[in-house]
PDB file of C-alpha atoms in Angstrom:
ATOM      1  CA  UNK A   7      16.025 -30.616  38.898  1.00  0.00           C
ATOM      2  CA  UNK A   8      15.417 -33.358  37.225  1.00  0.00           C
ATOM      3  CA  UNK A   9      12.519 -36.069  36.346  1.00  0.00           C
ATOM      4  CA  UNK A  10      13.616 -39.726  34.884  1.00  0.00           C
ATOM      5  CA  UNK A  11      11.721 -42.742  34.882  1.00  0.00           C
ATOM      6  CA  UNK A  12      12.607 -46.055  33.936  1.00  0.00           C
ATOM      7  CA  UNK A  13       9.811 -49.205  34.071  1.00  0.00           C
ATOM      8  CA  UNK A  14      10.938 -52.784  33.172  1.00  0.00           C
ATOM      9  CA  UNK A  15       7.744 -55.016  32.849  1.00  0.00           C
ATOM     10  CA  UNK A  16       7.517 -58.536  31.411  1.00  0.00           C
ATOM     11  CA  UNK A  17       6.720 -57.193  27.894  1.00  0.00           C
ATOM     12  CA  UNK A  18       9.732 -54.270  27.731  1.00  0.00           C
ATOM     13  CA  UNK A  19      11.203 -51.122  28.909  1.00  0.00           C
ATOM     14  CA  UNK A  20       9.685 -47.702  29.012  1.00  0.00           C
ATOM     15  CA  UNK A  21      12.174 -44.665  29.940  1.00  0.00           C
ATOM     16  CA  UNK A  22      10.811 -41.415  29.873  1.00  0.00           C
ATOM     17  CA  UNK A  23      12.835 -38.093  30.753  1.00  0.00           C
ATOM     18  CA  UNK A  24      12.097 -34.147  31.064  1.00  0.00           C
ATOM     19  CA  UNK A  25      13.691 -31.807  29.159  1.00  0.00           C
ATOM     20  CA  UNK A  26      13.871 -28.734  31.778  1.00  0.00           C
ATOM     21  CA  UNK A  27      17.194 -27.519  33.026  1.00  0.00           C
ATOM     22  CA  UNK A  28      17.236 -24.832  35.955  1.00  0.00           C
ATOM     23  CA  UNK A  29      20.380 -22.691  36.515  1.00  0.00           C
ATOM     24  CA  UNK A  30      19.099 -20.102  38.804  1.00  0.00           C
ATOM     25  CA  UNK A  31      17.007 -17.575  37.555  1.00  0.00           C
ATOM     26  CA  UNK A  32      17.642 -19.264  34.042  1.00  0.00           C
ATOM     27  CA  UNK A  33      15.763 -22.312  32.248  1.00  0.00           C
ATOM     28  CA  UNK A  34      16.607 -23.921  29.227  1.00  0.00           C
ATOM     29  CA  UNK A  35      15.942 -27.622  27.670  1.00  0.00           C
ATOM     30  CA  UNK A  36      18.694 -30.070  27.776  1.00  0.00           C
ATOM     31  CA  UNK A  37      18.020 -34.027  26.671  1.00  0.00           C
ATOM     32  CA  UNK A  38      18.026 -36.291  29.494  1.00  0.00           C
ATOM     33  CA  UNK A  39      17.850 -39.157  27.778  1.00  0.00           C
ATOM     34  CA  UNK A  40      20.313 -41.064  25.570  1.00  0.00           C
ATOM     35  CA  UNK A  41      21.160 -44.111  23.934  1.00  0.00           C
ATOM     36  CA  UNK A  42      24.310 -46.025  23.743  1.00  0.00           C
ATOM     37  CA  UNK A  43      24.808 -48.714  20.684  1.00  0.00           C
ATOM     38  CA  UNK A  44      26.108 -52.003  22.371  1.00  0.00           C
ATOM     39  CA  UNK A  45      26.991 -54.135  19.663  1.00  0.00           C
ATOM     40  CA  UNK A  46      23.710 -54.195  17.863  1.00  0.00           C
ATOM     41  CA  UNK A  47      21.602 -53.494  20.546  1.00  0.00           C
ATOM     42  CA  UNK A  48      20.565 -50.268  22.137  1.00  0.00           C
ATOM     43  CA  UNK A  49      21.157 -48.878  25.875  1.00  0.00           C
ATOM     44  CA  UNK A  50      19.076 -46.375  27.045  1.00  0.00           C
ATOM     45  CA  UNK A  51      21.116 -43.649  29.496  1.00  0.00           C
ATOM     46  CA  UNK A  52      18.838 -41.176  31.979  1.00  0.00           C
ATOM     47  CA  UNK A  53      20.982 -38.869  34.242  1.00  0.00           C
ATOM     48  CA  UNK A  54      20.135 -36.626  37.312  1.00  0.00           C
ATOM     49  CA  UNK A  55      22.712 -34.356  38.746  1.00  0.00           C
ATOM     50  CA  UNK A  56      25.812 -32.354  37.281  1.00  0.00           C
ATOM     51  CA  UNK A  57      25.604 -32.406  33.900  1.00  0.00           C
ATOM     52  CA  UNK A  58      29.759 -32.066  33.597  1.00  0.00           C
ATOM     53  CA  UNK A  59      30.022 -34.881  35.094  1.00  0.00           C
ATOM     54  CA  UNK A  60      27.361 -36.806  33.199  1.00  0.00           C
ATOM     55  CA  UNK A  61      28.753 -35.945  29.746  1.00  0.00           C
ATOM     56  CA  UNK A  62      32.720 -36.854  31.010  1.00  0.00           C
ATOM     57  CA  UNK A  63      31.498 -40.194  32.072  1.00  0.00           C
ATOM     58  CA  UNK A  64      29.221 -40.671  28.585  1.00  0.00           C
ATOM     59  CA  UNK A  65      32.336 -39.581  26.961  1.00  0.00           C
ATOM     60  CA  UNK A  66      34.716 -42.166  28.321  1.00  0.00           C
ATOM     61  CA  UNK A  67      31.820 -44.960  27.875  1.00  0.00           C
ATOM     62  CA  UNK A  68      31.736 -43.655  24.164  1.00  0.00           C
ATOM     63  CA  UNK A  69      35.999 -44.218  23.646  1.00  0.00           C
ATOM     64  CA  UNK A  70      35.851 -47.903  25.567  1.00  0.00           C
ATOM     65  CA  UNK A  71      33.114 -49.105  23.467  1.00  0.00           C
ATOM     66  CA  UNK A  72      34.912 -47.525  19.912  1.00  0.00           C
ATOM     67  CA  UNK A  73      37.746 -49.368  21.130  1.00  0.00           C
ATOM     68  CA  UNK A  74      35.950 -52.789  21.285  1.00  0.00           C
ATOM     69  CA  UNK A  75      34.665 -53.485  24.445  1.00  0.00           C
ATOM     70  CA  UNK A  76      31.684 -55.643  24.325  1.00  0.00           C
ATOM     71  CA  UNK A  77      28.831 -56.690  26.564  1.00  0.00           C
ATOM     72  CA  UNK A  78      27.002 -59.671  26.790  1.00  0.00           C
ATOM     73  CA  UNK A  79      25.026 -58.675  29.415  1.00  0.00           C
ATOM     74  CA  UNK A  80      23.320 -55.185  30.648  1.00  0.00           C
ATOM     75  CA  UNK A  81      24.997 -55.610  34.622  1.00  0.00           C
ATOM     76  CA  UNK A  82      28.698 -55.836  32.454  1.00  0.00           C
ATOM     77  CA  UNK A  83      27.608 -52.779  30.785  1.00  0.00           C
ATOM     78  CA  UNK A  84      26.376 -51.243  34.054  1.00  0.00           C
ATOM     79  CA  UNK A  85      29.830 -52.035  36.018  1.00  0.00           C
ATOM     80  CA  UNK A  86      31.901 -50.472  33.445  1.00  0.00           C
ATOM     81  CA  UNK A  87      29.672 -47.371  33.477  1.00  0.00           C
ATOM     82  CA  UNK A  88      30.055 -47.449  37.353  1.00  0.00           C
ATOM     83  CA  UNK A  89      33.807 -48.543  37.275  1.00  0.00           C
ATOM     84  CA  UNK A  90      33.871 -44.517  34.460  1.00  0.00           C
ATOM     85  CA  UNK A  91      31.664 -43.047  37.141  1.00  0.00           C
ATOM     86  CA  UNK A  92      34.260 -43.538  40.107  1.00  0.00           C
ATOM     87  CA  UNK A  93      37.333 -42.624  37.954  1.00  0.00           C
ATOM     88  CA  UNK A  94      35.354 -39.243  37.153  1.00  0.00           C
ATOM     89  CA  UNK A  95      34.379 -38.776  41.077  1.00  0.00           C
ATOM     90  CA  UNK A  96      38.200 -39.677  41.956  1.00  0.00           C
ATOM     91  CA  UNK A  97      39.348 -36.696  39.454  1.00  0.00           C
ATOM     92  CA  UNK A  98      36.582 -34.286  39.946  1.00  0.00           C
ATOM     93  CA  UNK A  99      34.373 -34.756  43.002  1.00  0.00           C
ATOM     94  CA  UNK A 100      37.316 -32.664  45.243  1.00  0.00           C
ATOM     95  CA  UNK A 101      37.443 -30.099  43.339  1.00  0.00           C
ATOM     96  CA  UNK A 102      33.358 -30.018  43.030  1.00  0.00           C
ATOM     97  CA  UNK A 103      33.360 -29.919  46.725  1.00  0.00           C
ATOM     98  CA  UNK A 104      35.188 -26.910  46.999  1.00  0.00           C
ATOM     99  CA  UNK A 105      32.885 -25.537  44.787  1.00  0.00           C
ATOM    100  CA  UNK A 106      30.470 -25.989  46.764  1.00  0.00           C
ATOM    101  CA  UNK A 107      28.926 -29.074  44.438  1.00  0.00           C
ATOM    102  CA  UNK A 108      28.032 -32.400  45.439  1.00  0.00           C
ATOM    103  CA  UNK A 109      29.002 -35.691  43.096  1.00  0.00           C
ATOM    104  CA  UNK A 110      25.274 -36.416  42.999  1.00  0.00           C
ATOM    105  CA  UNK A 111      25.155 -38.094  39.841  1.00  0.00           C
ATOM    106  CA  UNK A 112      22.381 -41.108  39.354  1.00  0.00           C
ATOM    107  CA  UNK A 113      21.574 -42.873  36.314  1.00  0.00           C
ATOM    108  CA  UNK A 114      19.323 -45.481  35.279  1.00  0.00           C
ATOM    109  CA  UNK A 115      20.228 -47.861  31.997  1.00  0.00           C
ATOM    110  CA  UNK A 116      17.701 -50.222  30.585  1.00  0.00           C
ATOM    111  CA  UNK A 117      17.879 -52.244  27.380  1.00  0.00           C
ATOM    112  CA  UNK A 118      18.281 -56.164  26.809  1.00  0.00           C
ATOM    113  CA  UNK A 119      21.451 -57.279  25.383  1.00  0.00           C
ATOM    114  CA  UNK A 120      22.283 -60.575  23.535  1.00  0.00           C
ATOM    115  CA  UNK A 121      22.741 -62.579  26.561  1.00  0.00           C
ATOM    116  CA  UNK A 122      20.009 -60.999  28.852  1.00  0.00           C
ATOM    117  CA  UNK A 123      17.131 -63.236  29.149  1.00  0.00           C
ATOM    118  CA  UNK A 124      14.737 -60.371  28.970  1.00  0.00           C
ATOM    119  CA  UNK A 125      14.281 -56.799  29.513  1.00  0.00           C
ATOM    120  CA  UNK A 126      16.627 -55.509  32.049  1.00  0.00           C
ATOM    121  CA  UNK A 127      16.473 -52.032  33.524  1.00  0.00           C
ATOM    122  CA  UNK A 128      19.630 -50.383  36.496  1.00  0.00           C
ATOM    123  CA  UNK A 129      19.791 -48.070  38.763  1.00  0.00           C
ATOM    124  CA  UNK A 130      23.700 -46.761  39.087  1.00  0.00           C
ATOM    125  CA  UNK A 131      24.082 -44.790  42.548  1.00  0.00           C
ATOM    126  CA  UNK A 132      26.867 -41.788  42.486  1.00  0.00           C
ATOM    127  CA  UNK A 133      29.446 -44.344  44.046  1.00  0.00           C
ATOM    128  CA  UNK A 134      28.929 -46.742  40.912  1.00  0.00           C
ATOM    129  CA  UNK A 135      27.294 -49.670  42.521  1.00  0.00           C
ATOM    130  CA  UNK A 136      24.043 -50.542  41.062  1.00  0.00           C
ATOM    131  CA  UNK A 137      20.616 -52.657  42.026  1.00  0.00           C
ATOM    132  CA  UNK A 138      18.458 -53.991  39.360  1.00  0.00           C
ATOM    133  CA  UNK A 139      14.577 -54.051  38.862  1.00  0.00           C
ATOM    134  CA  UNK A 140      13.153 -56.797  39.884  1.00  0.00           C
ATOM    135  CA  UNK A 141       9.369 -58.160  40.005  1.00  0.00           C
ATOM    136  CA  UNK A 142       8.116 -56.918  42.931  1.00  0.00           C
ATOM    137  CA  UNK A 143      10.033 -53.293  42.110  1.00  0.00           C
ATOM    138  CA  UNK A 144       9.515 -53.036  38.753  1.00  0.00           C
ATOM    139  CA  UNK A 145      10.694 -49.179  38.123  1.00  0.00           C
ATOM    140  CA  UNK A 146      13.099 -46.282  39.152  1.00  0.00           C
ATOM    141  CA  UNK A 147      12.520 -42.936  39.469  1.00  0.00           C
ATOM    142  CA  UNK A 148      15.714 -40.185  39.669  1.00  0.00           C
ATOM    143  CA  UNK A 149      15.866 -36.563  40.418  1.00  0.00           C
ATOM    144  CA  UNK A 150      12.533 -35.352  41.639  1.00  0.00           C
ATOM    145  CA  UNK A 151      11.272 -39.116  43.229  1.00  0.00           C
ATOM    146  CA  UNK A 152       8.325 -38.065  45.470  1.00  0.00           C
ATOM    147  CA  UNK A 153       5.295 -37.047  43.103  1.00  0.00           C
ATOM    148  CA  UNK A 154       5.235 -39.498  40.754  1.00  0.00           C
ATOM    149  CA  UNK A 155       5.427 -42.491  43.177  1.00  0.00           C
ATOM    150  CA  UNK A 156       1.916 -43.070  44.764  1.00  0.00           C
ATOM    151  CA  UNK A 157       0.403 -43.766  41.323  1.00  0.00           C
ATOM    152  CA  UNK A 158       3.165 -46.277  40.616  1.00  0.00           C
ATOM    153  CA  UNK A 159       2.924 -47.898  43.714  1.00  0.00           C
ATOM    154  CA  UNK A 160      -0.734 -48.516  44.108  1.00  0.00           C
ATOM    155  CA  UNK A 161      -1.294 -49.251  39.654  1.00  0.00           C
ATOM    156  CA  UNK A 162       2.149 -50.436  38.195  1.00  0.00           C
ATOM    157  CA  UNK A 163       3.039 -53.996  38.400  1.00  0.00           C
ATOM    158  CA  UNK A 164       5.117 -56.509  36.402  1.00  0.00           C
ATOM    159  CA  UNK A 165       2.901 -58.253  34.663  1.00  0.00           C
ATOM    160  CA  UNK A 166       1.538 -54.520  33.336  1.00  0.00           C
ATOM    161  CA  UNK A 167       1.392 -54.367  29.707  1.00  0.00           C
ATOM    162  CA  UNK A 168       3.619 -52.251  27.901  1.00  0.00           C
ATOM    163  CA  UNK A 169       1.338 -49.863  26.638  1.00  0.00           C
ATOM    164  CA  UNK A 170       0.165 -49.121  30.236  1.00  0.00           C
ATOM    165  CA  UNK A 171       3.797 -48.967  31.331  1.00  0.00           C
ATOM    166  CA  UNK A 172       3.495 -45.921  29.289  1.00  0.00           C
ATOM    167  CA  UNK A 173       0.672 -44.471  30.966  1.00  0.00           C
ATOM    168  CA  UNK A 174       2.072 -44.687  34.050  1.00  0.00           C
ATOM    169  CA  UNK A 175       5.279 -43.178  32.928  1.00  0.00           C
ATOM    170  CA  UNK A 176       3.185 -39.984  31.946  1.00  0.00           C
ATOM    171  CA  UNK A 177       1.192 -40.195  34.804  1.00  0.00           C
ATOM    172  CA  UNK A 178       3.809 -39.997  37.257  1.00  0.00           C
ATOM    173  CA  UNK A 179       6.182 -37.402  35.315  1.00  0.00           C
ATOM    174  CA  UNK A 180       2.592 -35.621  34.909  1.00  0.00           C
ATOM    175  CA  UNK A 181       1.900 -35.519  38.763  1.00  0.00           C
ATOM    176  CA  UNK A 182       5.569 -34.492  38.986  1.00  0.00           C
ATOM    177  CA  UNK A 183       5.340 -31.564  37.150  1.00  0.00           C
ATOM    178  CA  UNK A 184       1.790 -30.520  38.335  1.00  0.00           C
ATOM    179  CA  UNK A 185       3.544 -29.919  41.535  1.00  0.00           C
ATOM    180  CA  UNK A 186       7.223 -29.324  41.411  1.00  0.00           C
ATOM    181  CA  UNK A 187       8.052 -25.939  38.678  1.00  0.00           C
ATOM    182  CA  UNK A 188      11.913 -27.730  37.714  1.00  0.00           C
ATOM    183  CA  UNK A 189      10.103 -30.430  35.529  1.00  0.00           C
ATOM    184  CA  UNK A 190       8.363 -29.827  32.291  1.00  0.00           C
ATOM    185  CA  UNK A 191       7.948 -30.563  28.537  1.00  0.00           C
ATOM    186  CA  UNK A 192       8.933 -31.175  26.121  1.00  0.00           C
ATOM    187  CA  UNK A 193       9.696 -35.220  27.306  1.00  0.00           C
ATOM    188  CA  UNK A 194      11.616 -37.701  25.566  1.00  0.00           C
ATOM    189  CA  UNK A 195      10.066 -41.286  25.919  1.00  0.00           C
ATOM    190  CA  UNK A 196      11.366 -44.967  24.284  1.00  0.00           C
ATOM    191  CA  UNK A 197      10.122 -48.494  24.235  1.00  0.00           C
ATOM    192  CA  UNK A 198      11.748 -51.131  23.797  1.00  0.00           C
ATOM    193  CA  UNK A 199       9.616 -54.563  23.005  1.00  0.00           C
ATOM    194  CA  UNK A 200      11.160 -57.949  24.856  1.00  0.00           C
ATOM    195  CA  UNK A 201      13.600 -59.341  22.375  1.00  0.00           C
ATOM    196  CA  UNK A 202      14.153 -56.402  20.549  1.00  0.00           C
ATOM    197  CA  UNK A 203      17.455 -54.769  19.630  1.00  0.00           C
ATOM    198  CA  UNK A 204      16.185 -51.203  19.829  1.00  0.00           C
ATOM    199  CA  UNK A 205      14.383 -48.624  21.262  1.00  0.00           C
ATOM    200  CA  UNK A 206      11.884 -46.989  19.914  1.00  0.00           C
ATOM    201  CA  UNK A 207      11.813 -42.976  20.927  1.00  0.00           C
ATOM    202  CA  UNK A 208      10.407 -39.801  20.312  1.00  0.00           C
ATOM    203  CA  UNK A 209       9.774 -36.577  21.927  1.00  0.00           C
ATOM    204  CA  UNK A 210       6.650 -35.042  23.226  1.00  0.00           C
ATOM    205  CA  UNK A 211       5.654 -31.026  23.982  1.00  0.00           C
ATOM    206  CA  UNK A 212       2.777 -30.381  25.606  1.00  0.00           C
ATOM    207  CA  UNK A 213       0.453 -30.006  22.885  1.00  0.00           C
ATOM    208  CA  UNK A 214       0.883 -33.346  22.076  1.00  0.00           C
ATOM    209  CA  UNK A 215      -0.766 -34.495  25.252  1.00  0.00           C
ATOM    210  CA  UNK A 216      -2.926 -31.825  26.207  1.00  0.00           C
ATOM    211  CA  UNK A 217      -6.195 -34.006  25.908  1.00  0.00           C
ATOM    212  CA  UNK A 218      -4.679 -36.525  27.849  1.00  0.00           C
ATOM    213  CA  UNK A 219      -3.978 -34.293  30.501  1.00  0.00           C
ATOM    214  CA  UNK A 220      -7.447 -32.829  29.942  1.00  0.00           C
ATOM    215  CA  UNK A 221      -8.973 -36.393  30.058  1.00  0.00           C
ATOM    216  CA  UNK A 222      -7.055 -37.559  33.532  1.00  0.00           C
ATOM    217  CA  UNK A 223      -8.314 -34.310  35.143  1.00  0.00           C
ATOM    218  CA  UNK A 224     -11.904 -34.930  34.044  1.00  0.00           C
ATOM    219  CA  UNK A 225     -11.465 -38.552  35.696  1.00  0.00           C
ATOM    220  CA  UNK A 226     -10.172 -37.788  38.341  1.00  0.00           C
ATOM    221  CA  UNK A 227     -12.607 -34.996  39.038  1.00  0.00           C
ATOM    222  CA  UNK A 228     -15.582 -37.602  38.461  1.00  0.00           C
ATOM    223  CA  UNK A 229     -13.599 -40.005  40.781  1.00  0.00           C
ATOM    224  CA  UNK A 230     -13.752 -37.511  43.450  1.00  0.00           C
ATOM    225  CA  UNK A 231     -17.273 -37.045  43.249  1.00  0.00           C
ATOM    226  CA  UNK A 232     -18.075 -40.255  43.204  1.00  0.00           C
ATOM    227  CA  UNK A 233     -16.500 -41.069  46.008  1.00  0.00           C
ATOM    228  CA  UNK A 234     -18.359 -42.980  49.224  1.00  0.00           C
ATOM    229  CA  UNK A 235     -18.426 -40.041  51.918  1.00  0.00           C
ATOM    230  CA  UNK A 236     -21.025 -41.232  54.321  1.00  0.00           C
ATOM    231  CA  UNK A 237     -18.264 -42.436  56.475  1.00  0.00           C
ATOM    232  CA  UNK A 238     -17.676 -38.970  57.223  1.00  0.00           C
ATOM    233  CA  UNK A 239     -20.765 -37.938  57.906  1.00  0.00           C
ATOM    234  CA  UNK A 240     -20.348 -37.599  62.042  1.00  0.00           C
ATOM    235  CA  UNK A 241     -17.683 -35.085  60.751  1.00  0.00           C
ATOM    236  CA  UNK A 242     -20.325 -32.365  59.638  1.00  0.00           C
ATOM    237  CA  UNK A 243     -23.082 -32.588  62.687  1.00  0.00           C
ATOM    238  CA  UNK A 244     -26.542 -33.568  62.748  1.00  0.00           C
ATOM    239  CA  UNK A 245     -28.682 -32.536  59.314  1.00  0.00           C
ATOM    240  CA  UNK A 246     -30.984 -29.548  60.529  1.00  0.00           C
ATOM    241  CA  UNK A 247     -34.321 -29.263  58.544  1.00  0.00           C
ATOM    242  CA  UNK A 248     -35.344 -25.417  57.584  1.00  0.00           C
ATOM    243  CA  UNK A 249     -38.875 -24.893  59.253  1.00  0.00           C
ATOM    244  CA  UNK A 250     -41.568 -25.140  56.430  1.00  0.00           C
ATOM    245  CA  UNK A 251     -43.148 -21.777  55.612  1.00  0.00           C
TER     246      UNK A 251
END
């Protein structure tokens, strides 16, 4: 499977992707994450499902921007990746079905090109539409969606700084893997600063954030304890006093 996360808050974008690829019985590492060069600006690219498919439709991106197309705008950039998407699924996805595959493939772009007023971050579905983060649903998750979401939900917001944009992105790819064995290190992560051209990225194994792991369990743990739990006192029966000897 597959863990991407993309968060667009009013200082930047952080995109963070797993490394973990699952064939079966067989696992191997495989980057999720890539960047396109738009002009002088950067793209960011995360993909869930086939990766075939994924690399045909980078590949045709790759030839219509050597060949001079140029965006203004992230949404143009999005449509023509959506408009390579469908010309892939019109060639392939039979085929796949017979096969016994499903088109599934999902992406999510962020970056901010010359004419974007800030920070933009997409989510392109497999029929190569696309919705855009807005404030009050500031991020996108692909591939495994479920674990990392709570945190998000109830801590992320817009007006987040960047630097806990990054947390979060942890966080949730952390709860992720704690519970789901297709996601795991190493994990490529970028930043990209409002007004920037480029991303910033580098990868991460799991030494590198073994304290921080270490440190969120001991909070947590503390949290837990700390917890009110008289309201659940009914739950557990009256208290009965040992006879004194």
């Amino acid at each position: 499977m597959t863990f991407c996360i993309g968060i667009r808050v009013r200082e930047g974008v952080v995109v963070l992707a797993d490394t973990r690829v699952v064939r079966g019985s067989e696992i191997s590492q495989k980057a999720k994450l890539s960047m396109f060069a738009v002009g002088k600006h950067d793209v960011a690219l995360m993909t869930s499902g086939l990766r075939s498919v994924r690399d045909k439709i980078v590949a045709r991106v790759d030839d219509e921007l050597a060949e001079g197309d140029t965006h203004a705008r992230l949404h143009n950039f999005a449509s023509a990746y959506g408009g390579a998407l469908r010309s892939v699924r019109d060639e392939d996805g039979a085929a796949l079905n017979r096969s016994g595959f499903t088109f599934n493939s999902h992406a999510i772009l962020g970056g901010q090109l010359l004419d974007d007023s800030e920070p933009t971050l997409l989510h392109v579905y497999p029929e190569g539409n696309w919705v855009e983060a807005t404030d009050d649903a500031p991020y996108f998750i692909i591939g495994r969606t479920a674990y990392g979401k709570p945190i998000l939900d109830r801590l992320l917001t817009v007006e987040s700084t960047l630097r806990q944009a990054v947390s979060l992105a942890y966080l949730a790819f952390d709860a992720t893997r704690a519970s789901a064995n297709d996601v795991d290190f190493p994990v490529d992560v970028a930043v990209m600063t409002k007004n920037d051209k480029q991303f910033i990225q580098r990868r991460f194994i799991l030494d590198d954030l073994a304290q921080v792991h270490a440190e969120w369990q001991a909070h947590l743990r503390s949290a837990l304890d700390e917890l009110p739990s008289t309201w659940s006192d009914e739950l557990f029966g009256p208290v009965i006093e040992e006879p004194s000897t």
